[in-house]
Amino acid sequence: MATMSNGAYAAAYEQSISDPTAFWGEAAKAVEWITEPTTVLDDSNPPFYRWFAGGSLNTCFNALDRHVRDGRGDQVALYYDSPVTDTKSQYTYAELLDEVARFAGALRGLGVEKGDRVVVYMPMVPEAVIAMLACARLGAIHSVVFGGFAPAELAARIEDATPKVIVSASCGIEPSRTIPYKPFLDGAIERSSHKPQTCVILQRPQVRAEMGERDVDWRELVEGAEPADCVEVAATDPLYILYTSGTTGRPKGIVRDNGGHAVALTWSMKNIYDIGPGDVWFTASDVGWVVGHSYIVYAPLLVGATTIVYEGKPVGTPDASAFWRIIGTYGAKAMFTAPTAYRAIKKEDPRAELKEQYDLSGLKTVFLAGERLDPDTYHWADDILGVPVVDNWWQTETGWPIAANLRGLEPMPIKPGSPSVRVPGYNVQVLDDTAQQVPAGQEGAIAIKLPLPPGTLPTLWQDDERYVSGYLSVYDGYYLTGDGGLIDEDGYVYVMGRTDDVLNVAGHRLSTGSIEAALAGHPDVAECAVIGVADDFKGQVPRGLVVLKAGVDAEAEGPRITKELVQRVRDEVGAVASLRQVDIVGGLPKTRSGKILRKTMREMADGKTPTIPGTIEDVTVLDRLADVLRGPSA
Ligand code: COA
Ligand code: AMP
């Protein structure tokens, strides 16, 4: 396929595919190993591939100790800026190392050793980063759960990861309210058959948590702790598990290894994001999402940059100038967030007048990811900021970009609507139903030819079978991304959206299955379906359709039931699901084998011509649904 590059990008891409060992062997030199890997790519057991086999290292050492040793100890590693608590603080590399080593010692005192799991359920505070790095230091495996998830989601993750310890805080702070975490945490532990030995609770002044028998106070614990040294781990040992939503209610435990992760993220900072030692980098996301793991915590620290932990929103904390204030105050060279955050700013301050108060001259690039960057938002950001606005496409599974405009390697023209080109290491192809590559410009399923590059998931946590059946079984020799799209004649990738039932609501990945499970638990509901419908602000929002049990009077009871259903989803999945609309319907369209036709309903709700399979059970159900689905959304 042609590309618009005749230079560094074309050469790097070509080598990464034809000779991955040479390409990634070279990239691995940027990481400090305890034992050099013996094999760059271990392909002896396909479809399971392992990177840097035989090598050993410690990720925390590469993120902190190494920089302190090399003279970067006084540089700020982390700025914490929290308009919601009116707090600002900073940690130099030496200070952050000290905090992390002491918390690692504290965890060790609780019995946490290499390979043990630690769940981290925290708001956006520096202690969340400290807890993650402390686990990495011990070779323990962290599993961070987004603070916006309610007990059922947290419980599913505790059940699967079986943590020895959970690290949490007394509360999170949303602009409209303070959210006590402890009742959520206790509720989740109660639901889970696995019980952690200890919960470490960071008490915040806004809400004090009631401490129970298994709870210990973060500060008291750390006070008497001995700092712990880095533990040697194999490159292929897990660094973390991050659960993500599939189509069913059971989340998928994405495993990230130590060696491949350190190599890939380090490579990405230089070549994609053009960030190096001493640069200030601002990612506005949450440590509970993959963007937070990779680009708030690990990547900036691995390269000796300065990261910013921002506890607030793009708007309302206190206004739509929040991002510009952060960029101006700390002199950020680049920022990274989700397009929905820019849409929020655009809605409040359409001409971005608030940014005039700040000096943004240091800002060189804005990176956006997490959902499709619609051309309107792209043009708006590009016009108001006057710096390249760079879309990049990836997933929790990959941990770093699959397609991007590589600002450090070879900046290329930007085409609105496209995250640009395939990143070296990713042999991205667009396939049809018969596993044939489609011609340039034609849509199909986006798949990646195996092996995936370093830093991507080697498997799912303790579930090789689900890894194979969920990702590798549709096209032999390929990883299925779950996204549909095309590659044009210049090699630019266009990602049109998920082809499955995974939802993307304001950059938050959610499962239709868990929202359905919450709806189905209501005593008056016989069956239900959740579909994602297009939304100007959040990109997509869920919409619930429920059939009531026989004998329930829909007319009289409907308003009460729908209100309770919306509340159930907030209580079980979290407010972040943003389910506002539930319609009571007479029936759901199904195939004769009983499969609910969500795609057909989605198309109807989006005003498209629906695909109606020949095996539909009862066509009249669709006619009756048409008015509901095409009617106004709430
Ligand atoms: N803890 C508890 N509740 C949370 C939460 C958290 N960490 N995050 C969000 N919520 C709640 C919100 O308070 C809101 O509650 P409400 O319905 O009572 O108002 C609800 O969940 C929906 O939240 P959200 O979808 O985030 O809407 P919002 O209006 O609060 O904020 C954006 C909109 C665009 C600012 C926000 O969604 C955002 O920053 N998205 C980017 C996500 C992201 O970073 N993704 C990773 C890829 S970069
Ligand atoms: P997550 O695992 O939460 O990062 O979500 C991954 C999904 O978000 C992808 O499979 C896409 O559907 C969507 N996504 C992420 N980034 C982009 C992007 N730049 N363009 C289009 N879709 C994106």
XYZ file of C-alpha atoms and ligand atoms in Angstrom:
705
model
C 0.000 0.000 0.000
C 1.200 3.504 -0.844
C 1.883 5.925 1.969
C 2.542 9.669 1.978
C 5.976 9.044 3.445
C 9.208 8.384 1.655
C 11.225 8.901 4.764
C 11.602 7.807 8.349
C 8.047 6.571 8.804
C 8.025 4.360 5.707
C 11.380 2.850 6.622
C 10.421 2.233 10.254
C 7.065 0.728 9.355
C 8.566 -1.561 6.758
C 11.290 -2.819 9.090
C 8.878 -3.300 12.013
C 6.823 -5.704 9.914
C 9.539 -7.480 7.934
C 12.093 -7.730 10.741
C 10.386 -7.155 14.100
C 13.345 -8.630 15.961
C 15.737 -6.012 14.623
C 13.247 -3.188 15.055
C 12.178 -3.921 18.636
C 15.622 -5.172 19.626
C 16.905 -1.686 18.843
C 14.001 0.004 20.670
C 14.678 -2.172 23.740
C 18.035 -0.437 24.240
C 16.166 2.559 25.699
C 15.091 0.432 28.666
C 17.413 -0.568 31.490
C 17.390 -4.329 31.927
C 18.688 -6.386 34.821
C 19.223 -9.270 32.415
C 19.206 -8.549 28.679
C 16.511 -10.507 26.816
C 17.741 -13.609 25.023
C 14.917 -13.580 22.476
C 13.245 -10.423 21.194
C 10.156 -12.190 19.839
C 9.337 -15.633 21.136
C 6.999 -17.051 18.489
C 7.379 -20.696 19.497
C 3.791 -21.076 20.719
C 1.407 -19.287 18.350
C -1.067 -17.651 18.721
C 0.615 -16.724 22.021
C 3.590 -14.465 21.441
C 6.017 -13.240 24.083
C 8.326 -10.236 23.822
C 11.803 -10.013 25.308
C 11.810 -13.540 26.714
C 14.731 -14.247 29.023
C 14.991 -10.576 29.964
C 14.392 -9.206 33.442
C 13.866 -5.670 34.733
C 11.791 -3.593 37.100
C 9.332 -1.097 35.605
C 9.356 1.184 38.670
C 13.155 1.315 38.509
C 12.902 2.506 34.907
C 10.230 5.068 35.822
C 11.874 6.514 38.951
C 15.168 5.186 40.387
C 16.995 5.370 37.117
C 16.196 9.072 36.659
C 17.211 9.914 40.226
C 20.478 8.024 39.768
C 21.117 9.880 36.526
C 20.706 13.342 38.061
C 17.035 14.051 37.470
C 16.116 13.802 41.192
C 15.247 17.499 41.568
C 13.112 17.707 38.461
C 9.374 17.702 39.044
C 8.012 14.273 38.163
C 4.379 14.948 39.015
C 2.207 18.018 39.452
C -1.107 17.487 41.200
C -3.745 20.091 40.417
C -7.172 19.683 41.960
C -9.598 22.568 41.537
C -12.307 20.435 43.154
C -10.399 20.419 46.461
C -8.509 23.654 45.854
C -5.201 21.804 46.193
C -1.952 21.950 44.261
C 1.193 20.011 45.036
C 4.245 18.632 43.305
C 6.718 15.781 43.681
C 10.247 15.767 42.342
C 11.561 12.454 41.033
C 13.447 11.984 44.325
C 10.327 12.720 46.372
C 8.113 10.466 44.298
C 10.657 7.666 44.571
C 10.705 8.091 48.330
C 6.890 7.944 48.590
C 6.665 4.945 46.283
C 9.429 3.001 48.055
C 7.763 3.606 51.428
C 4.335 2.605 50.212
C 5.862 -0.486 48.607
C 7.390 -1.293 52.005
C 3.976 -0.794 53.600
C 2.359 -3.170 51.112
C 5.088 -5.703 51.736
C 4.344 -5.404 55.446
C 0.800 -6.500 54.591
C 2.177 -9.585 52.901
C 2.124 -8.381 49.286
C 4.771 -10.185 47.246
C 5.677 -10.606 43.589
C 2.723 -11.937 41.593
C 0.063 -10.962 44.188
C -2.787 -8.815 42.933
C -3.661 -5.416 44.397
C -6.862 -3.651 43.356
C -6.613 0.152 43.302
C -9.952 1.987 43.497
C -9.020 5.639 43.767
C -9.899 9.122 42.580
C -7.386 11.248 40.668
C -4.917 11.849 43.496
C -1.131 11.337 43.506
C -1.607 8.377 45.866
C -3.232 6.457 43.003
C -0.005 6.805 41.018
C 2.061 5.991 44.105
C 0.052 2.809 44.695
C 0.479 1.678 41.086
C 4.221 2.273 41.062
C 4.613 0.644 44.484
C 3.020 -2.521 43.083
C 5.350 -2.390 40.088
C 8.270 -2.018 42.487
C 7.334 -5.219 44.305
C 6.451 -7.131 41.153
C 2.864 -7.235 42.433
C 0.137 -6.909 39.808
C -2.127 -3.899 40.136
C -5.631 -3.753 38.848
C -6.992 -0.227 38.852
C -10.760 0.150 38.788
C -12.236 3.439 37.579
C -13.688 5.359 40.550
C -16.937 5.987 38.675
C -17.847 2.287 38.696
C -20.450 1.198 41.235
C -20.287 -1.951 43.430
C -21.388 -4.572 40.882
C -18.625 -3.590 38.436
C -16.033 -3.397 41.207
C -17.181 -6.757 42.583
C -16.775 -8.468 39.190
C -13.166 -7.262 39.073
C -12.404 -8.303 42.668
C -13.866 -11.723 41.942
C -11.664 -12.243 38.916
C -8.403 -10.668 40.112
C -8.607 -12.126 43.671
C -6.524 -9.325 45.242
C -4.689 -9.768 48.525
C -5.047 -6.025 49.221
C -7.333 -3.255 47.956
C -6.122 0.345 48.042
C -8.861 2.947 48.113
C -9.805 6.386 49.396
C -12.609 7.765 51.504
C -14.148 9.683 48.603
C -14.040 10.982 45.089
C -15.163 14.473 44.193
C -17.439 15.304 41.299
C -18.294 18.974 40.667
C -21.877 18.380 41.760
C -21.244 16.120 44.755
C -18.796 14.236 46.931
C -18.910 10.496 46.444
C -18.104 8.351 49.490
C -16.137 5.351 48.175
C -16.184 3.193 51.285
C -19.840 2.097 51.041
C -19.179 1.129 47.384
C -16.063 -0.767 48.373
C -17.749 -2.580 51.260
C -20.745 -3.375 49.043
C -18.474 -4.794 46.352
C -16.536 -6.962 48.818
C -19.817 -8.236 50.222
C -20.988 -9.280 46.745
C -17.702 -10.962 45.872
C -16.912 -14.483 47.023
C -13.240 -13.477 47.181
C -12.372 -11.296 50.173
C -9.151 -9.268 50.331
C -7.058 -9.588 53.473
C -6.663 -5.847 53.922
C -8.052 -2.572 52.551
C -5.777 0.453 52.748
C -7.879 3.601 52.931
C -6.640 7.095 52.173
C -8.725 9.378 54.375
C -9.595 12.622 52.593
C -10.885 15.586 54.619
C -14.076 15.956 52.542
C -15.495 12.638 53.804
C -14.041 10.358 56.454
C -14.518 6.659 55.900
C -15.791 4.423 58.685
C -13.021 1.918 59.211
C -13.867 -1.759 59.562
C -11.918 -4.792 60.702
C -9.904 -5.322 57.545
C -9.235 -1.610 56.955
C -6.009 0.237 57.666
C -5.298 3.944 57.337
C -2.878 4.829 54.509
C -0.973 7.434 56.536
C -0.634 5.325 59.671
C 0.530 2.387 57.588
C 3.176 4.367 55.739
C 4.495 6.076 58.859
C 6.219 3.004 60.196
C 7.091 1.422 56.848
C 10.607 0.584 55.691
C 11.285 1.609 52.062
C 11.322 -1.396 49.721
C 13.781 -1.951 46.899
C 12.887 -2.932 43.361
C 12.135 -6.611 42.794
C 13.487 -8.256 39.649
C 10.713 -9.550 37.382
C 10.744 -11.335 34.050
C 9.974 -9.202 31.000
C 7.001 -11.487 30.448
C 5.646 -11.237 34.015
C 2.423 -9.237 34.338
C 2.707 -5.610 35.416
C -1.005 -5.042 35.613
C -4.477 -6.280 34.765
C -6.901 -3.688 33.460
C -10.479 -4.828 33.072
C -12.367 -3.584 30.076
C -15.879 -3.984 28.818
C -16.820 -6.562 26.269
C -20.295 -7.257 25.064
C -21.209 -9.487 27.985
C -21.462 -8.260 31.559
C -18.252 -10.102 32.507
C -15.301 -7.732 32.049
C -12.160 -8.864 30.276
C -8.910 -8.797 32.258
C -6.372 -7.326 29.865
C -2.886 -8.397 30.926
C 0.092 -6.099 30.383
C 3.604 -7.459 30.707
C 6.613 -5.570 32.075
C 9.211 -5.688 29.304
C 7.144 -5.138 26.171
C 5.200 -2.392 27.916
C 8.300 -0.446 28.960
C 9.823 -0.729 25.473
C 6.654 0.180 23.562
C 5.648 3.129 25.756
C 9.154 4.552 25.700
C 9.209 4.249 21.905
C 5.780 5.871 21.612
C 6.689 8.937 23.676
C 9.573 9.829 21.408
C 8.191 8.780 18.063
C 4.470 9.459 18.337
C 4.127 12.144 20.998
C 7.523 13.822 20.611
C 8.018 14.015 24.380
C 11.336 13.460 26.102
C 13.240 14.114 29.325
C 12.251 17.350 31.052
C 9.161 18.017 28.899
C 5.873 18.764 30.661
C 3.010 16.595 29.471
C -0.651 16.870 30.411
C -3.044 13.961 29.974
C -6.576 14.759 31.111
C -8.106 11.363 31.635
C -8.376 9.078 34.652
C -5.967 6.482 35.986
C -8.861 4.020 35.768
C -8.693 3.982 31.952
C -5.900 2.767 29.739
C -5.064 6.310 28.627
C -4.414 7.094 32.284
C -2.278 3.995 32.844
C -0.139 4.579 29.799
C 0.003 8.358 29.455
C -0.603 9.797 32.927
C 1.525 7.269 34.791
C 3.960 5.052 32.955
C 5.043 6.613 29.661
C 5.872 10.144 30.879
C 7.842 8.782 33.841
C 9.637 6.150 31.783
C 11.074 8.917 29.593
C 11.885 11.313 32.459
C 9.182 13.841 31.585
C 6.855 15.667 34.009
C 3.291 14.432 34.250
C 0.212 16.265 35.523
C -2.464 14.591 37.644
C -5.573 16.721 37.212
C -8.559 16.138 39.465
C -11.362 18.034 37.804
C -13.339 18.330 34.596
C -12.738 20.279 31.407
C -15.707 22.501 32.287
C -17.343 23.519 35.542
C -14.207 23.307 37.697
C -14.635 26.226 37.733
C -15.251 26.977 34.056
C -14.211 26.076 30.521
C -10.727 27.532 30.988
C -9.495 24.605 33.129
C -7.298 22.991 30.456
C -5.845 26.316 29.317
C -5.013 27.195 32.926
C -3.163 23.914 33.397
C -1.265 24.213 30.129
C -0.311 27.834 30.871
C 0.541 27.339 34.541
C 2.806 24.336 34.110
C 4.086 25.078 30.606
C 2.830 21.858 29.042
C 4.408 21.047 25.690
C 1.536 18.765 24.699
C -1.797 17.639 26.037
C -3.831 14.494 25.542
C -7.537 14.003 26.162
C -10.743 12.642 24.623
C -12.643 14.564 21.911
C -15.712 14.684 24.172
C -13.765 16.911 26.573
C -13.172 19.400 23.744
C -16.842 19.217 22.800
C -17.662 20.109 26.415
C -15.403 23.188 26.211
C -16.806 24.161 22.807
C -20.343 24.060 24.192
C -19.460 26.401 27.077
C -17.063 28.750 25.338
C -17.587 28.412 21.568
C -14.864 30.901 20.646
C -12.507 29.724 23.382
C -12.201 33.282 24.654
C -11.217 32.057 28.100
C -7.907 30.828 26.813
C -6.714 34.405 26.213
C -5.940 34.729 29.942
C -3.138 32.171 29.674
C 0.173 31.918 27.907
C -0.132 28.832 25.739
C 2.963 29.545 23.685
C 4.682 26.401 24.984
C 1.938 24.135 23.645
C 3.096 22.357 20.514
C 0.527 19.582 19.979
C -2.861 18.352 21.141
C -3.521 14.608 21.024
C -7.035 13.215 21.104
C -8.129 9.589 21.493
C -10.635 7.322 23.170
C -13.417 7.762 20.621
C -13.785 8.916 17.035
C -12.559 12.484 16.491
C -15.373 13.968 14.450
C -14.245 16.533 11.850
C -16.260 19.372 13.504
C -14.433 18.978 16.790
C -11.136 18.602 14.948
C -11.626 21.851 13.002
C -12.751 23.740 16.091
C -9.719 22.671 18.133
C -7.384 23.286 15.221
C -8.775 26.802 14.635
C -8.724 27.962 18.229
C -5.363 26.511 19.181
C -3.333 26.889 16.005
C -1.260 23.780 16.802
C -1.539 20.316 15.232
C -4.515 18.396 16.629
C -3.564 14.760 16.368
C -6.049 11.926 16.523
C -4.745 8.510 17.587
C -6.642 5.256 17.635
C -6.097 2.420 20.067
C -7.719 0.289 22.735
C -7.257 -0.980 26.273
C -6.065 -4.212 24.702
C -3.198 -2.591 22.794
C -2.101 -0.122 25.497
C -0.661 2.332 22.974
C -1.602 3.659 19.535
C -2.411 1.416 16.584
C -2.817 4.342 14.190
C -1.405 7.821 14.651
C 0.413 10.710 13.064
C 3.919 10.156 14.343
C 4.957 13.653 15.412
C 8.411 12.661 16.590
C 9.303 10.238 13.818
C 7.907 11.997 10.752
C 4.972 14.401 11.003
C 2.603 13.819 8.099
C -0.352 15.794 6.715
C -3.469 15.455 8.857
C -6.695 14.287 7.237
C -9.715 15.207 9.387
C -11.670 12.079 10.312
C -8.599 9.830 10.233
C -6.116 8.984 13.005
C -3.557 8.871 10.156
C -1.332 5.907 9.498
C -0.528 2.475 10.893
C 1.967 2.728 13.721
C 5.141 0.641 13.263
C 4.586 -2.813 14.709
C 0.907 -2.982 13.780
C 0.176 -4.817 10.542
C -3.352 -3.431 10.226
C -5.577 -4.839 7.494
C -9.200 -4.296 6.537
C -10.889 -7.636 5.860
C -14.191 -8.792 4.420
C -16.308 -11.706 5.657
C -14.108 -14.177 3.797
C -10.910 -12.886 5.421
C -9.777 -11.231 2.202
C -8.221 -7.788 2.296
C -10.604 -5.261 0.791
C -9.362 -2.726 -1.768
C -8.216 0.713 -0.550
C -11.162 2.920 0.387
C -13.561 0.051 1.034
C -14.982 -0.594 4.507
C -14.584 -3.829 6.405
C -13.510 -5.245 9.748
C -10.240 -3.819 11.040
C -7.893 -6.627 12.044
C -4.208 -6.792 12.950
C -2.021 -9.556 11.609
C -0.269 -11.470 14.393
C 2.049 -11.029 16.134
C 0.887 -7.870 17.825
C 3.800 -5.592 18.787
C 5.300 -5.307 22.302
C 3.127 -3.683 24.978
C -0.112 -5.200 23.700
C -2.043 -7.882 25.561
C -0.348 -11.296 25.610
C -3.610 -12.854 26.854
C -6.527 -12.317 29.241
C -6.001 -12.847 32.963
C -6.105 -16.599 33.569
C -8.228 -17.085 30.480
C -6.234 -18.021 27.376
C -9.342 -19.590 25.939
C -11.387 -16.404 26.069
C -8.473 -14.491 24.571
C -8.467 -16.829 21.589
C -12.241 -17.061 21.225
C -12.826 -13.338 21.757
C -10.093 -11.911 19.558
C -8.312 -14.489 17.421
C -10.933 -16.902 16.208
C -12.772 -14.908 13.548
C -9.826 -14.508 11.170
C -7.089 -17.074 11.400
C -3.774 -15.395 12.224
C -5.361 -12.014 12.999
C -6.410 -10.071 16.081
C -9.905 -8.656 15.629
C -10.123 -5.069 16.890
C -13.931 -4.950 17.026
C -13.829 -1.702 15.036
C -14.953 -1.263 11.460
C -13.358 1.109 8.975
C -11.138 1.496 5.940
C -7.647 2.352 4.778
C -7.464 4.877 1.911
C -5.054 4.931 -1.009
C -2.545 7.003 1.001
C -2.468 4.435 3.798
C -4.654 6.541 6.144
C -6.844 4.523 8.461
C -10.458 5.605 9.094
C -12.154 4.087 12.148
C -15.925 4.235 11.857
C -16.965 2.619 15.148
C -17.493 -0.687 16.892
C -19.051 -3.529 14.987
C -20.069 -5.232 18.245
C -22.183 -4.096 21.198
C -19.423 -2.350 23.130
C -20.487 1.194 24.072
C -18.309 4.285 24.082
C -19.990 6.969 26.182
C -18.007 10.202 26.529
C -14.767 8.270 26.010
C -15.790 5.706 28.639
C -15.921 2.123 27.403
C -18.954 0.318 28.791
C -20.664 -2.973 28.240
C -24.252 -3.288 27.089
C -24.264 -6.575 29.024
C -23.692 -5.014 32.446
C -26.313 -2.316 31.870
C -28.728 -5.021 30.724
C -27.942 -7.081 33.832
C -28.892 -4.085 35.997
C -32.178 -3.591 34.090
C -32.995 -7.300 34.111
C -32.662 -7.384 37.918
C -35.759 -5.192 38.312
C -38.682 -7.322 39.528
C -41.089 -6.025 36.850
C -38.801 -6.592 33.860
C -39.273 -9.706 31.728
C -36.529 -8.973 29.204
C -34.486 -6.068 28.011
C -31.908 -4.793 25.549
C -29.487 -1.889 25.622
C -28.265 -0.218 22.463
C -25.857 2.646 21.886
C -27.292 5.606 19.988
C -25.442 8.572 18.509
C -25.172 11.654 20.723
C -23.747 15.049 19.732
C -21.958 15.596 23.037
C -21.035 12.163 24.403
C -20.537 10.515 21.016
C -22.803 7.699 22.072
C -25.302 7.134 24.879
C -27.075 3.967 25.950
C -30.777 3.540 25.472
C -32.730 0.836 27.297
C -35.691 -1.102 25.918
C -37.621 -3.256 28.351
C -40.514 -5.661 28.123
C -42.516 -5.835 31.348
C -43.707 -9.046 32.949
C -47.252 -10.149 32.175
C -49.756 -8.516 34.477
C -47.737 -5.325 35.090
C -49.771 -2.340 33.947
C -47.359 -0.407 31.710
C -49.515 2.656 31.533
C -50.037 3.055 35.258
C -46.691 1.731 36.484
C -44.452 2.733 33.557
C -43.214 6.113 34.864
C -42.285 4.625 38.254
C -40.574 1.625 36.690
C -38.501 3.609 34.198
C -37.357 5.960 36.962
C -36.328 2.995 39.081
C -34.507 1.454 36.138
C -32.425 4.579 35.537
C -31.557 4.609 39.244
C -30.696 0.887 39.215
C -28.132 1.435 36.479
C -26.583 4.326 38.422
C -26.416 2.144 41.544
C -25.136 -1.022 39.875
C -22.933 0.143 37.007
C -22.321 3.791 37.941
C -23.601 7.252 36.992
C -20.980 7.200 34.263
C -23.197 4.837 32.219
C -25.328 7.936 31.560
C -28.481 5.933 30.937
C -31.215 8.530 30.775
C -33.811 6.899 28.553
C -35.613 3.611 29.044
C -38.616 2.762 26.853
C -41.185 0.156 27.685
C -41.955 -1.873 24.565
C -44.252 -4.762 23.735
C -41.502 -7.065 22.459
C -37.885 -7.180 21.270
C -36.918 -8.286 17.771
C -35.137 -11.642 17.792
C -33.888 -14.247 15.426
C -35.614 -17.628 15.472
C -32.779 -18.894 17.653
C -33.596 -16.210 20.237
C -30.735 -13.754 19.574
C -31.823 -10.162 20.191
C -31.241 -7.999 17.101
C -29.404 -5.114 18.716
C -27.674 -4.067 15.521
C -31.021 -3.781 13.721
C -32.403 -1.636 16.529
C -29.260 0.507 16.616
C -29.582 1.208 12.920
C -33.249 2.151 13.325
C -32.445 4.508 16.208
C -29.715 6.152 14.130
C -32.141 6.644 11.231
C -30.328 4.154 8.974
C -31.934 1.433 6.873
C -31.917 -1.553 9.213
C -30.297 -4.847 8.306
C -33.033 -7.418 8.897
C -31.853 -11.028 8.889
C -33.996 -13.645 7.159
C -34.298 -15.617 10.369
C -36.259 -13.003 12.306
C -38.820 -14.472 14.681
C -41.614 -11.920 14.265
C -41.319 -9.003 11.834
C -44.265 -7.123 13.315
C -42.250 -6.458 16.470
C -39.953 -4.286 14.388
C -42.819 -2.243 13.005
C -44.050 -1.573 16.491
C -40.542 -0.588 17.650
C -39.950 1.760 14.748
C -41.936 4.628 16.256
C -40.211 4.283 19.623
C -36.705 4.091 18.189
C -37.091 6.814 15.614
C -38.933 9.039 18.063
C -37.225 11.803 19.998
C -34.550 10.769 22.461
C -34.713 12.093 25.991
N -16.595 8.993 39.959
C -17.912 9.086 40.217
N -18.810 9.539 39.315
C -18.341 9.907 38.120
C -16.985 9.822 37.771
C -16.092 9.354 38.769
N -14.783 9.226 38.554
N -16.836 10.262 36.509
C -18.052 10.608 36.071
N -18.965 10.398 37.043
C -20.413 10.696 37.012
C -20.633 12.165 36.733
O -20.652 12.938 37.927
C -22.006 12.157 36.084
O -22.973 12.046 37.109
P -24.418 12.742 36.964
O -25.155 11.918 35.972
O -24.988 12.631 38.340
O -24.190 14.138 36.521
C -22.022 10.838 35.316
O -21.012 10.014 35.917
C -21.712 10.980 33.847
O -20.380 11.470 33.737
P -19.670 11.923 32.381
O -20.131 11.090 31.252
O -18.233 11.978 32.637
O -20.301 13.326 32.119
P -19.865 14.713 32.698
O -20.877 15.677 32.180
O -19.640 14.661 34.163
O -18.459 15.025 31.998
C -16.876 14.972 30.162
C -18.353 15.030 30.598
C -16.776 15.018 28.686
C -16.188 16.163 30.774
C -16.226 13.700 30.740
O -17.005 12.604 30.365
C -14.817 13.435 30.286
O -13.882 14.094 30.702
N -14.623 12.388 29.428
C -13.353 11.934 28.959
C -13.169 10.494 29.374
C -11.763 9.988 29.193
O -10.839 10.594 29.661
N -11.634 8.821 28.545
C -10.396 8.169 28.344
C -9.878 8.388 26.972
S -8.875 9.857 26.856
P -10.804 1.789 25.146
O -10.473 0.360 25.243
O -11.602 2.297 26.290
O -9.613 2.643 24.849
O -11.781 1.934 23.903
C -11.354 1.478 22.656
C -12.353 1.792 21.609
O -12.581 3.205 21.554
C -11.869 1.433 20.234
O -12.094 0.064 19.917
C -12.664 2.379 19.354
O -13.967 1.907 19.143
C -12.731 3.628 20.208
N -11.645 4.562 19.874
C -10.575 4.861 20.629
N -9.813 5.803 20.023
C -10.405 6.087 18.853
C -10.087 6.969 17.754
N -9.028 7.756 17.779
N -10.919 6.953 16.686
C -12.014 6.155 16.661
N -12.363 5.326 17.662
C -11.578 5.286 18.744
